[in-house]
mmCIF file of C-alpha atoms in Angstrom:
data_model
loop_
_atom_site.group_PDB
_atom_site.id
_atom_site.type_symbol
_atom_site.label_atom_id
_atom_site.label_comp_id
_atom_site.label_asym_id
_atom_site.label_seq_id
_atom_site.Cartn_x
_atom_site.Cartn_y
_atom_site.Cartn_z
ATOM 1 C CA UNK A 1 -104.455 177.084 56.517
ATOM 2 C CA UNK A 2 -102.567 179.612 54.395
ATOM 3 C CA UNK A 3 -103.025 179.703 50.613
ATOM 4 C CA UNK A 4 -99.628 178.330 50.111
ATOM 5 C CA UNK A 5 -100.514 175.341 52.326
ATOM 6 C CA UNK A 6 -103.791 174.853 50.417
ATOM 7 C CA UNK A 7 -101.871 174.742 47.181
ATOM 8 C CA UNK A 8 -99.600 171.985 48.579
ATOM 9 C CA UNK A 9 -102.623 169.945 49.733
ATOM 10 C CA UNK A 10 -104.172 170.384 46.349
ATOM 11 C CA UNK A 11 -101.093 169.051 44.631
ATOM 12 C CA UNK A 12 -101.340 165.929 46.863
ATOM 13 C CA UNK A 13 -104.963 165.508 46.087
ATOM 14 C CA UNK A 14 -104.256 166.028 42.159
ATOM 15 C CA UNK A 15 -101.530 163.373 42.408
ATOM 16 C CA UNK A 16 -103.916 160.857 44.078
ATOM 17 C CA UNK A 17 -106.745 161.639 41.494
ATOM 18 C CA UNK A 18 -104.185 161.578 38.721
ATOM 19 C CA UNK A 19 -105.480 164.876 37.318
ATOM 20 C CA UNK A 20 -102.491 165.696 35.184
ATOM 21 C CA UNK A 21 -103.557 169.194 34.006
ATOM 22 C CA UNK A 22 -104.361 170.286 37.652
ATOM 23 C CA UNK A 23 -101.048 168.660 38.937
ATOM 24 C CA UNK A 24 -98.886 170.335 36.394
ATOM 25 C CA UNK A 25 -100.547 173.820 36.841
ATOM 26 C CA UNK A 26 -100.166 173.587 40.573
ATOM 27 C CA UNK A 27 -96.564 172.652 40.500
ATOM 28 C CA UNK A 28 -95.831 175.459 38.163
ATOM 29 C CA UNK A 29 -97.704 177.777 40.564
ATOM 30 C CA UNK A 30 -95.698 176.248 43.521
ATOM 31 C CA UNK A 31 -92.482 177.026 41.701
ATOM 32 C CA UNK A 32 -93.656 180.607 40.982
ATOM 33 C CA UNK A 33 -94.356 181.057 44.614
ATOM 34 C CA UNK A 34 -90.979 179.752 45.521
ATOM 35 C CA UNK A 35 -89.379 182.070 43.133
ATOM 36 C CA UNK A 36 -91.316 184.883 44.544
ATOM 37 C CA UNK A 37 -90.108 183.933 48.036
ATOM 38 C CA UNK A 38 -86.444 183.970 46.742
ATOM 39 C CA UNK A 39 -87.033 187.274 44.958
ATOM 40 C CA UNK A 40 -88.396 188.889 48.085
ATOM 41 C CA UNK A 41 -85.801 187.120 50.238
ATOM 42 C CA UNK A 42 -88.510 185.396 52.357
ATOM 43 C CA UNK A 43 -87.440 181.843 51.972
ATOM 44 C CA UNK A 44 -87.250 181.401 55.729
ATOM 45 C CA UNK A 45 -90.545 183.081 56.633
ATOM 46 C CA UNK A 46 -92.599 182.458 53.669
ATOM 47 C CA UNK A 47 -95.016 184.672 51.740
ATOM 48 C CA UNK A 48 -98.044 186.177 53.111
ATOM 49 C CA UNK A 49 -101.386 185.255 51.445
ATOM 50 C CA UNK A 50 -101.284 188.804 49.780
ATOM 51 C CA UNK A 51 -97.921 187.977 48.238
ATOM 52 C CA UNK A 52 -99.038 184.502 47.125
ATOM 53 C CA UNK A 53 -102.125 186.172 45.547
ATOM 54 C CA UNK A 54 -99.677 188.519 43.578
ATOM 55 C CA UNK A 55 -97.784 185.471 42.292
ATOM 56 C CA UNK A 56 -101.106 183.839 41.295
ATOM 57 C CA UNK A 57 -102.233 187.097 39.564
ATOM 58 C CA UNK A 58 -98.927 187.218 37.706
ATOM 59 C CA UNK A 59 -99.540 183.598 36.438
ATOM 60 C CA UNK A 60 -103.079 184.408 35.477
ATOM 61 C CA UNK A 61 -101.880 187.461 33.338
ATOM 62 C CA UNK A 62 -99.418 185.191 31.660
ATOM 63 C CA UNK A 63 -102.021 182.659 30.730
ATOM 64 C CA UNK A 64 -104.426 185.369 29.443
ATOM 65 C CA UNK A 65 -101.593 186.632 27.294
ATOM 66 C CA UNK A 66 -100.888 183.058 26.082
ATOM 67 C CA UNK A 67 -104.446 182.464 25.206
ATOM 68 C CA UNK A 68 -104.500 185.683 23.163
ATOM 69 C CA UNK A 69 -101.098 184.770 21.280
ATOM 70 C CA UNK A 70 -102.219 181.202 20.649
ATOM 71 C CA UNK A 71 -105.552 182.361 19.182
ATOM 72 C CA UNK A 72 -103.884 184.961 16.979
ATOM 73 C CA UNK A 73 -101.592 182.168 15.632
ATOM 74 C CA UNK A 74 -104.454 179.866 15.089
ATOM 75 C CA UNK A 75 -103.387 177.256 17.755
ATOM 76 C CA UNK A 76 -106.753 176.446 19.218
ATOM 77 C CA UNK A 77 -105.566 173.339 21.130
ATOM 78 C CA UNK A 78 -102.868 175.269 22.875
ATOM 79 C CA UNK A 79 -105.187 178.064 23.692
ATOM 80 C CA UNK A 80 -107.612 175.551 25.196
ATOM 81 C CA UNK A 81 -104.882 174.153 27.279
ATOM 82 C CA UNK A 82 -103.991 177.595 28.552
ATOM 83 C CA UNK A 83 -107.637 178.234 29.373
ATOM 84 C CA UNK A 84 -107.918 175.124 31.539
ATOM 85 C CA UNK A 85 -104.791 176.270 33.447
ATOM 86 C CA UNK A 86 -106.306 179.824 33.724
ATOM 87 C CA UNK A 87 -109.481 178.338 35.296
ATOM 88 C CA UNK A 88 -107.435 176.340 37.833
ATOM 89 C CA UNK A 89 -105.297 179.496 38.788
ATOM 90 C CA UNK A 90 -108.355 181.785 39.025
ATOM 91 C CA UNK A 91 -109.991 179.447 41.538
ATOM 92 C CA UNK A 92 -107.265 180.441 43.983
ATOM 93 C CA UNK A 93 -107.922 184.117 43.695
ATOM 94 C CA UNK A 94 -110.437 186.031 45.765
ATOM 95 C CA UNK A 95 -113.469 187.150 43.812
ATOM 96 C CA UNK A 96 -113.044 190.443 41.855
ATOM 97 C CA UNK A 97 -114.740 193.404 43.331
ATOM 98 C CA UNK A 98 -118.124 194.579 41.935
ATOM 99 C CA UNK A 99 -118.081 197.238 39.251
ATOM 100 C CA UNK A 100 -120.120 199.832 41.252
ATOM 101 C CA UNK A 101 -117.805 199.227 44.325
ATOM 102 C CA UNK A 102 -114.812 199.815 41.980
ATOM 103 C CA UNK A 103 -116.214 203.028 40.535
ATOM 104 C CA UNK A 104 -116.943 204.355 44.114
ATOM 105 C CA UNK A 105 -113.286 203.473 45.228
ATOM 106 C CA UNK A 106 -111.900 205.303 42.063
ATOM 107 C CA UNK A 107 -114.166 208.251 42.726
ATOM 108 C CA UNK A 108 -112.913 208.393 46.212
ATOM 109 C CA UNK A 109 -109.374 208.311 44.997
ATOM 110 C CA UNK A 110 -109.883 210.967 42.640
ATOM 111 C CA UNK A 111 -111.210 213.186 45.451
ATOM 112 C CA UNK A 112 -108.530 212.202 47.782
ATOM 113 C CA UNK A 113 -105.709 212.854 45.199
ATOM 114 C CA UNK A 114 -107.350 216.119 44.078
ATOM 115 C CA UNK A 115 -107.343 215.041 40.498
ATOM 116 C CA UNK A 116 -108.797 217.387 37.954
ATOM 117 C CA UNK A 117 -107.672 215.930 34.676
ATOM 118 C CA UNK A 118 -106.165 212.840 32.968
ATOM 119 C CA UNK A 119 -102.802 214.149 33.756
ATOM 120 C CA UNK A 120 -103.397 213.263 37.402
ATOM 121 C CA UNK A 121 -103.937 209.408 36.465
ATOM 122 C CA UNK A 122 -100.627 208.473 38.285
ATOM 123 C CA UNK A 123 -101.545 210.263 41.447
ATOM 124 C CA UNK A 124 -104.911 208.472 41.779
ATOM 125 C CA UNK A 125 -103.509 205.160 40.683
ATOM 126 C CA UNK A 126 -101.108 205.500 43.812
ATOM 127 C CA UNK A 127 -104.054 206.119 45.974
ATOM 128 C CA UNK A 128 -106.285 203.392 44.778
ATOM 129 C CA UNK A 129 -103.896 200.434 44.050
ATOM 130 C CA UNK A 130 -103.061 199.572 47.594
ATOM 131 C CA UNK A 131 -106.916 199.516 48.315
ATOM 132 C CA UNK A 132 -107.715 197.420 45.262
ATOM 133 C CA UNK A 133 -104.670 195.033 45.124
ATOM 134 C CA UNK A 134 -105.817 191.632 44.539
ATOM 135 C CA UNK A 135 -109.566 192.646 44.174
ATOM 136 C CA UNK A 136 -109.455 194.032 40.679
ATOM 137 C CA UNK A 137 -107.058 193.877 37.737
ATOM 138 C CA UNK A 138 -104.933 196.839 36.842
ATOM 139 C CA UNK A 139 -106.590 196.963 33.438
ATOM 140 C CA UNK A 140 -110.093 197.238 35.128
ATOM 141 C CA UNK A 141 -108.943 199.862 37.508
ATOM 142 C CA UNK A 142 -107.192 201.727 34.609
ATOM 143 C CA UNK A 143 -110.235 201.655 32.450
ATOM 144 C CA UNK A 144 -112.631 202.944 35.147
ATOM 145 C CA UNK A 145 -110.236 205.598 36.211
ATOM 146 C CA UNK A 146 -109.655 206.889 32.540
ATOM 147 C CA UNK A 147 -113.530 207.002 32.092
ATOM 148 C CA UNK A 148 -113.995 208.934 35.506
ATOM 149 C CA UNK A 149 -111.151 211.287 34.793
ATOM 150 C CA UNK A 150 -112.445 211.829 31.309
ATOM 151 C CA UNK A 151 -115.794 212.708 32.470
ATOM 152 C CA UNK A 152 -114.282 215.011 35.120
ATOM 153 C CA UNK A 153 -112.234 216.871 32.589
ATOM 154 C CA UNK A 154 -115.189 217.257 30.113
ATOM 155 C CA UNK A 155 -117.231 218.518 33.131
ATOM 156 C CA UNK A 156 -114.320 221.112 33.633
ATOM 157 C CA UNK A 157 -114.506 222.271 30.253
ATOM 158 C CA UNK A 158 -118.312 222.884 30.545
ATOM 159 C CA UNK A 159 -117.964 224.740 33.793
ATOM 160 C CA UNK A 160 -115.297 226.994 32.168
ATOM 161 C CA UNK A 161 -117.228 227.773 29.054
ATOM 162 C CA UNK A 162 -120.328 228.737 31.220
ATOM 163 C CA UNK A 163 -118.134 231.313 33.258
ATOM 164 C CA UNK A 164 -117.204 233.234 30.169
#
């Protein structure tokens, strides 16, 4: 069963159990998936599970942004509703990669790209994003990469000063 089919089945079960929040969230997700099919011109063949995960991730990001905005505006009840939707959406995503695995993949990417400073950030992201797509958020990858490149550039400074 594909992820899209699972979402369809879950819509039916939410209808039967009269779970309004789950039903509305899954219908919205189904619409987002349909829009992605149209956008990618895959209405006839459908999306792969990876592309469905991208659509879900996009909706998760929207919910996280909404929660932050509602909390800033002091709208706790709306923030709570978004959190409930967020939990439902996240249940369809694969578990995120462990921190030590993420660091290892980023370090491998730095070596592969031949990165020596923070200026090479884009090169490394091009290497690691295809590997980590759907396994870690771009924010997490970016934070680890900045930390690793920062350490690498400070090591480079220490190496140069000891040569002198």
